[in-house]
């Protein structure tokens, strides 16, 4: 009887080991489905990876400058691979352009600088490519979400991009946006502004 019990325990232990090993192997062999960069949002499955396989984002990477209404705007455009995107109905990963910026007035005083801002408060991230060498960026807006909207960057040539900013409206909630908060929009609200690569 005692030998039978030991034998059964060994079988159970071996079975558990095999089962655990099987789970580990299956977990390692599962990879996220890789789909093209221009896949429409409704066609992206849960946990997919929207990959820039053709390096479509590469021409936008760099530092660009423009002047608008007495302000100097510097864009720092980088590519982030496998950036997590969380939607109400799904989560997936996307290669994206992440834009940080500095806006200075005519005397060189910095009005807004997001270059060292790692919070998700103010962000400018690509969401998809449009036809004609244009990328659409989602802008969270400045403090309290003021100025949120879309920005379109169109590649003109190897050293220039064209800028179009389409801000949306927002109602400011004083309980979430304290009095005295800087709610100015410093990015240029215009179309066809040319930024030159530095």
Short mmCIF file of C-alpha atoms in Angstrom, two decimals:
data_model
loop_
_atom_site.label_atom_id
_atom_site.label_comp_id
_atom_site.label_asym_id
_atom_site.label_seq_id
_atom_site.Cartn_x
_atom_site.Cartn_y
_atom_site.Cartn_z
CA UNK A 1 0.00 0.00 0.00
CA UNK A 2 2.81 2.43 0.95
CA UNK A 3 4.67 1.66 -2.33
CA UNK A 4 1.52 2.26 -4.29
CA UNK A 5 1.08 5.67 -2.63
CA UNK A 6 4.69 6.73 -3.43
CA UNK A 7 4.25 5.59 -6.99
CA UNK A 8 1.03 7.64 -7.31
CA UNK A 9 2.76 10.72 -5.83
CA UNK A 10 5.60 10.41 -8.36
CA UNK A 11 3.08 10.17 -11.20
CA UNK A 12 1.22 13.25 -9.94
CA UNK A 13 4.49 15.19 -9.54
CA UNK A 14 5.61 14.18 -13.04
CA UNK A 15 2.21 15.14 -14.44
CA UNK A 16 2.42 18.57 -12.76
CA UNK A 17 5.93 19.10 -14.15
CA UNK A 18 4.82 18.16 -17.67
CA UNK A 19 1.76 20.41 -17.40
CA UNK A 20 3.83 23.36 -16.16
CA UNK A 21 6.41 22.81 -18.89
CA UNK A 22 3.61 22.72 -21.51
CA UNK A 23 2.19 26.02 -20.27
CA UNK A 24 5.62 27.66 -20.39
CA UNK A 25 6.28 26.42 -23.94
CA UNK A 26 2.87 27.55 -25.19
CA UNK A 27 3.27 30.97 -23.54
CA UNK A 28 6.69 31.47 -25.13
CA UNK A 29 5.50 30.37 -28.55
CA UNK A 30 2.54 32.81 -28.55
CA UNK A 31 3.46 36.04 -30.29
CA UNK A 32 1.30 39.06 -30.94
CA UNK A 33 -0.13 39.26 -34.41
CA UNK A 34 1.97 41.74 -36.44
CA UNK A 35 -0.05 43.96 -38.77
CA UNK A 36 0.86 46.89 -41.07
CA UNK A 37 1.13 50.46 -39.80
CA UNK A 38 -1.82 51.73 -41.82
CA UNK A 39 -4.32 49.19 -40.50
CA UNK A 40 -7.62 50.87 -39.56
CA UNK A 41 -8.46 51.00 -35.86
CA UNK A 42 -11.52 48.76 -36.28
CA UNK A 43 -9.38 46.08 -37.94
CA UNK A 44 -6.77 45.88 -35.17
CA UNK A 45 -7.28 42.78 -33.01
CA UNK A 46 -6.67 42.63 -29.26
CA UNK A 47 -2.93 42.61 -28.33
CA UNK A 48 -1.81 42.98 -31.96
CA UNK A 49 1.39 44.83 -32.87
CA UNK A 50 0.92 47.58 -35.48
CA UNK A 51 4.47 47.61 -36.82
CA UNK A 52 6.30 50.13 -38.99
CA UNK A 53 7.72 47.33 -41.15
CA UNK A 54 8.37 49.61 -44.14
CA UNK A 55 10.04 52.40 -42.12
CA UNK A 56 7.32 54.89 -43.06
CA UNK A 57 7.88 56.85 -39.84
CA UNK A 58 11.66 57.15 -40.29
CA UNK A 59 11.61 60.24 -42.58
CA UNK A 60 9.91 62.30 -39.85
CA UNK A 61 12.46 61.59 -37.11
CA UNK A 62 14.64 64.55 -36.18
CA UNK A 63 14.66 68.07 -34.79
CA UNK A 64 12.67 70.69 -36.70
CA UNK A 65 12.23 74.45 -36.26
CA UNK A 66 9.76 77.07 -37.44
CA UNK A 67 8.81 80.64 -36.54
CA UNK A 68 5.20 81.74 -36.22
CA UNK A 69 3.81 85.05 -34.94
CA UNK A 70 7.03 85.95 -33.12
CA UNK A 71 7.47 82.51 -31.57
CA UNK A 72 10.14 79.91 -32.29
CA UNK A 73 8.84 76.36 -32.19
CA UNK A 74 11.24 73.42 -31.99
CA UNK A 75 9.90 69.90 -32.49
CA UNK A 76 11.84 66.83 -31.31
CA UNK A 77 10.38 63.87 -33.20
CA UNK A 78 11.34 60.32 -32.19
CA UNK A 79 10.01 56.88 -32.98
CA UNK A 80 8.84 54.67 -30.15
CA UNK A 81 8.45 50.98 -30.94
CA UNK A 82 5.68 48.85 -29.44
CA UNK A 83 3.98 51.74 -27.62
CA UNK A 84 0.95 50.43 -25.76
CA UNK A 85 -2.42 51.80 -26.89
CA UNK A 86 -5.37 51.33 -24.56
CA UNK A 87 -8.86 51.81 -25.97
CA UNK A 88 -12.18 51.22 -24.28
CA UNK A 89 -12.70 47.93 -26.10
CA UNK A 90 -9.13 46.68 -26.63
CA UNK A 91 -5.42 47.07 -26.06
CA UNK A 92 -2.69 46.78 -28.69
CA UNK A 93 0.84 47.95 -29.48
CA UNK A 94 1.91 50.44 -32.15
CA UNK A 95 5.11 51.90 -33.53
CA UNK A 96 4.51 55.64 -33.15
CA UNK A 97 6.08 59.03 -33.50
CA UNK A 98 6.37 60.82 -30.17
CA UNK A 99 6.81 64.58 -30.40
CA UNK A 100 8.24 66.78 -27.67
CA UNK A 101 8.53 70.52 -28.21
CA UNK A 102 9.82 73.86 -26.96
CA UNK A 103 8.07 77.15 -27.72
CA UNK A 104 9.98 80.41 -27.13
CA UNK A 105 8.85 84.01 -27.52
CA UNK A 106 10.75 86.67 -29.52
CA UNK A 107 13.13 87.40 -26.61
CA UNK A 108 14.02 83.71 -26.20
CA UNK A 109 11.95 83.13 -23.06
CA UNK A 110 10.61 79.57 -22.92
CA UNK A 111 6.81 79.61 -22.95
CA UNK A 112 6.34 75.84 -22.92
CA UNK A 113 8.78 72.93 -22.85
CA UNK A 114 7.63 69.30 -22.97
CA UNK A 115 11.04 67.86 -23.80
CA UNK A 116 11.62 66.48 -20.29
CA UNK A 117 7.94 65.83 -19.58
CA UNK A 118 7.54 62.07 -19.19
CA UNK A 119 4.02 62.25 -17.80
CA UNK A 120 1.01 61.44 -19.93
CA UNK A 121 -0.40 64.92 -19.17
CA UNK A 122 0.70 66.69 -22.36
CA UNK A 123 1.50 64.45 -25.30
CA UNK A 124 1.72 64.47 -29.07
CA UNK A 125 1.68 60.96 -30.53
CA UNK A 126 1.10 59.62 -34.05
CA UNK A 127 -2.03 57.59 -34.53
CA UNK A 128 -1.88 56.67 -38.20
CA UNK A 129 -0.44 57.49 -41.60
CA UNK A 130 -2.56 59.27 -44.17
CA UNK A 131 -2.09 59.17 -47.92
CA UNK A 132 0.39 61.55 -49.49
CA UNK A 133 3.24 61.32 -46.96
CA UNK A 134 1.13 62.66 -44.11
CA UNK A 135 1.04 61.45 -40.53
CA UNK A 136 -1.78 62.27 -38.11
CA UNK A 137 -0.83 63.11 -34.53
CA UNK A 138 -3.14 63.18 -31.54
CA UNK A 139 -2.47 66.17 -29.28
CA UNK A 140 -3.70 65.97 -25.69
CA UNK A 141 -3.78 69.72 -25.38
CA UNK A 142 -1.96 71.88 -22.90
CA UNK A 143 -2.87 72.13 -19.21
CA UNK A 144 -6.44 71.00 -18.48
CA UNK A 145 -6.69 69.56 -22.01
CA UNK A 146 -7.11 72.99 -23.63
CA UNK A 147 -6.32 72.81 -27.35
CA UNK A 148 -6.61 69.04 -27.72
CA UNK A 149 -7.03 67.93 -31.29
CA UNK A 150 -5.23 66.68 -34.38
CA UNK A 151 -1.98 67.76 -35.95
CA UNK A 152 -1.02 66.68 -39.44
CA UNK A 153 2.60 66.58 -40.56
CA UNK A 154 3.21 66.27 -44.29
CA UNK A 155 6.68 65.37 -45.54
CA UNK A 156 7.59 67.89 -48.26
CA UNK A 157 11.18 66.80 -48.85
CA UNK A 158 14.09 65.38 -46.85
CA UNK A 159 14.48 68.56 -44.77
CA UNK A 160 10.98 70.04 -44.52
CA UNK A 161 7.58 69.13 -43.11
CA UNK A 162 4.32 71.04 -43.36
CA UNK A 163 2.26 71.54 -40.16
CA UNK A 164 -1.50 71.73 -39.77
CA UNK A 165 -3.10 72.01 -36.32
CA UNK A 166 -6.85 71.45 -35.87
CA UNK A 167 -7.72 72.12 -32.22
CA UNK A 168 -11.05 70.98 -30.78
CA UNK A 169 -13.14 72.77 -28.19
CA UNK A 170 -13.25 71.97 -24.49
CA UNK A 171 -15.32 73.16 -21.56
CA UNK A 172 -13.05 73.94 -18.62
CA UNK A 173 -14.12 72.33 -15.36
CA UNK A 174 -12.93 74.54 -12.49
CA UNK A 175 -12.87 71.55 -10.14
CA UNK A 176 -10.25 69.85 -12.33
CA UNK A 177 -8.51 72.98 -13.60
CA UNK A 178 -7.59 75.26 -10.70
CA UNK A 179 -7.64 79.02 -11.06
CA UNK A 180 -4.29 80.42 -12.20
CA UNK A 181 -3.39 77.39 -14.36
CA UNK A 182 -1.70 78.38 -17.63
CA UNK A 183 -4.21 77.34 -20.29
CA UNK A 184 -2.60 79.15 -23.22
CA UNK A 185 -2.11 77.18 -26.42
CA UNK A 186 1.48 77.80 -27.48
CA UNK A 187 1.59 75.54 -30.51
CA UNK A 188 0.83 77.32 -33.80
CA UNK A 189 -2.87 77.12 -34.69
CA UNK A 190 -2.40 77.27 -38.44
CA UNK A 191 -2.11 75.32 -41.68
CA UNK A 192 0.87 74.95 -44.07
CA UNK A 193 3.51 76.16 -41.60
CA UNK A 194 6.89 74.86 -42.79
CA UNK A 195 9.28 73.30 -40.26
CA UNK A 196 12.91 72.82 -41.33
CA UNK A 197 15.11 69.97 -40.13
CA UNK A 198 18.10 71.09 -38.07
#
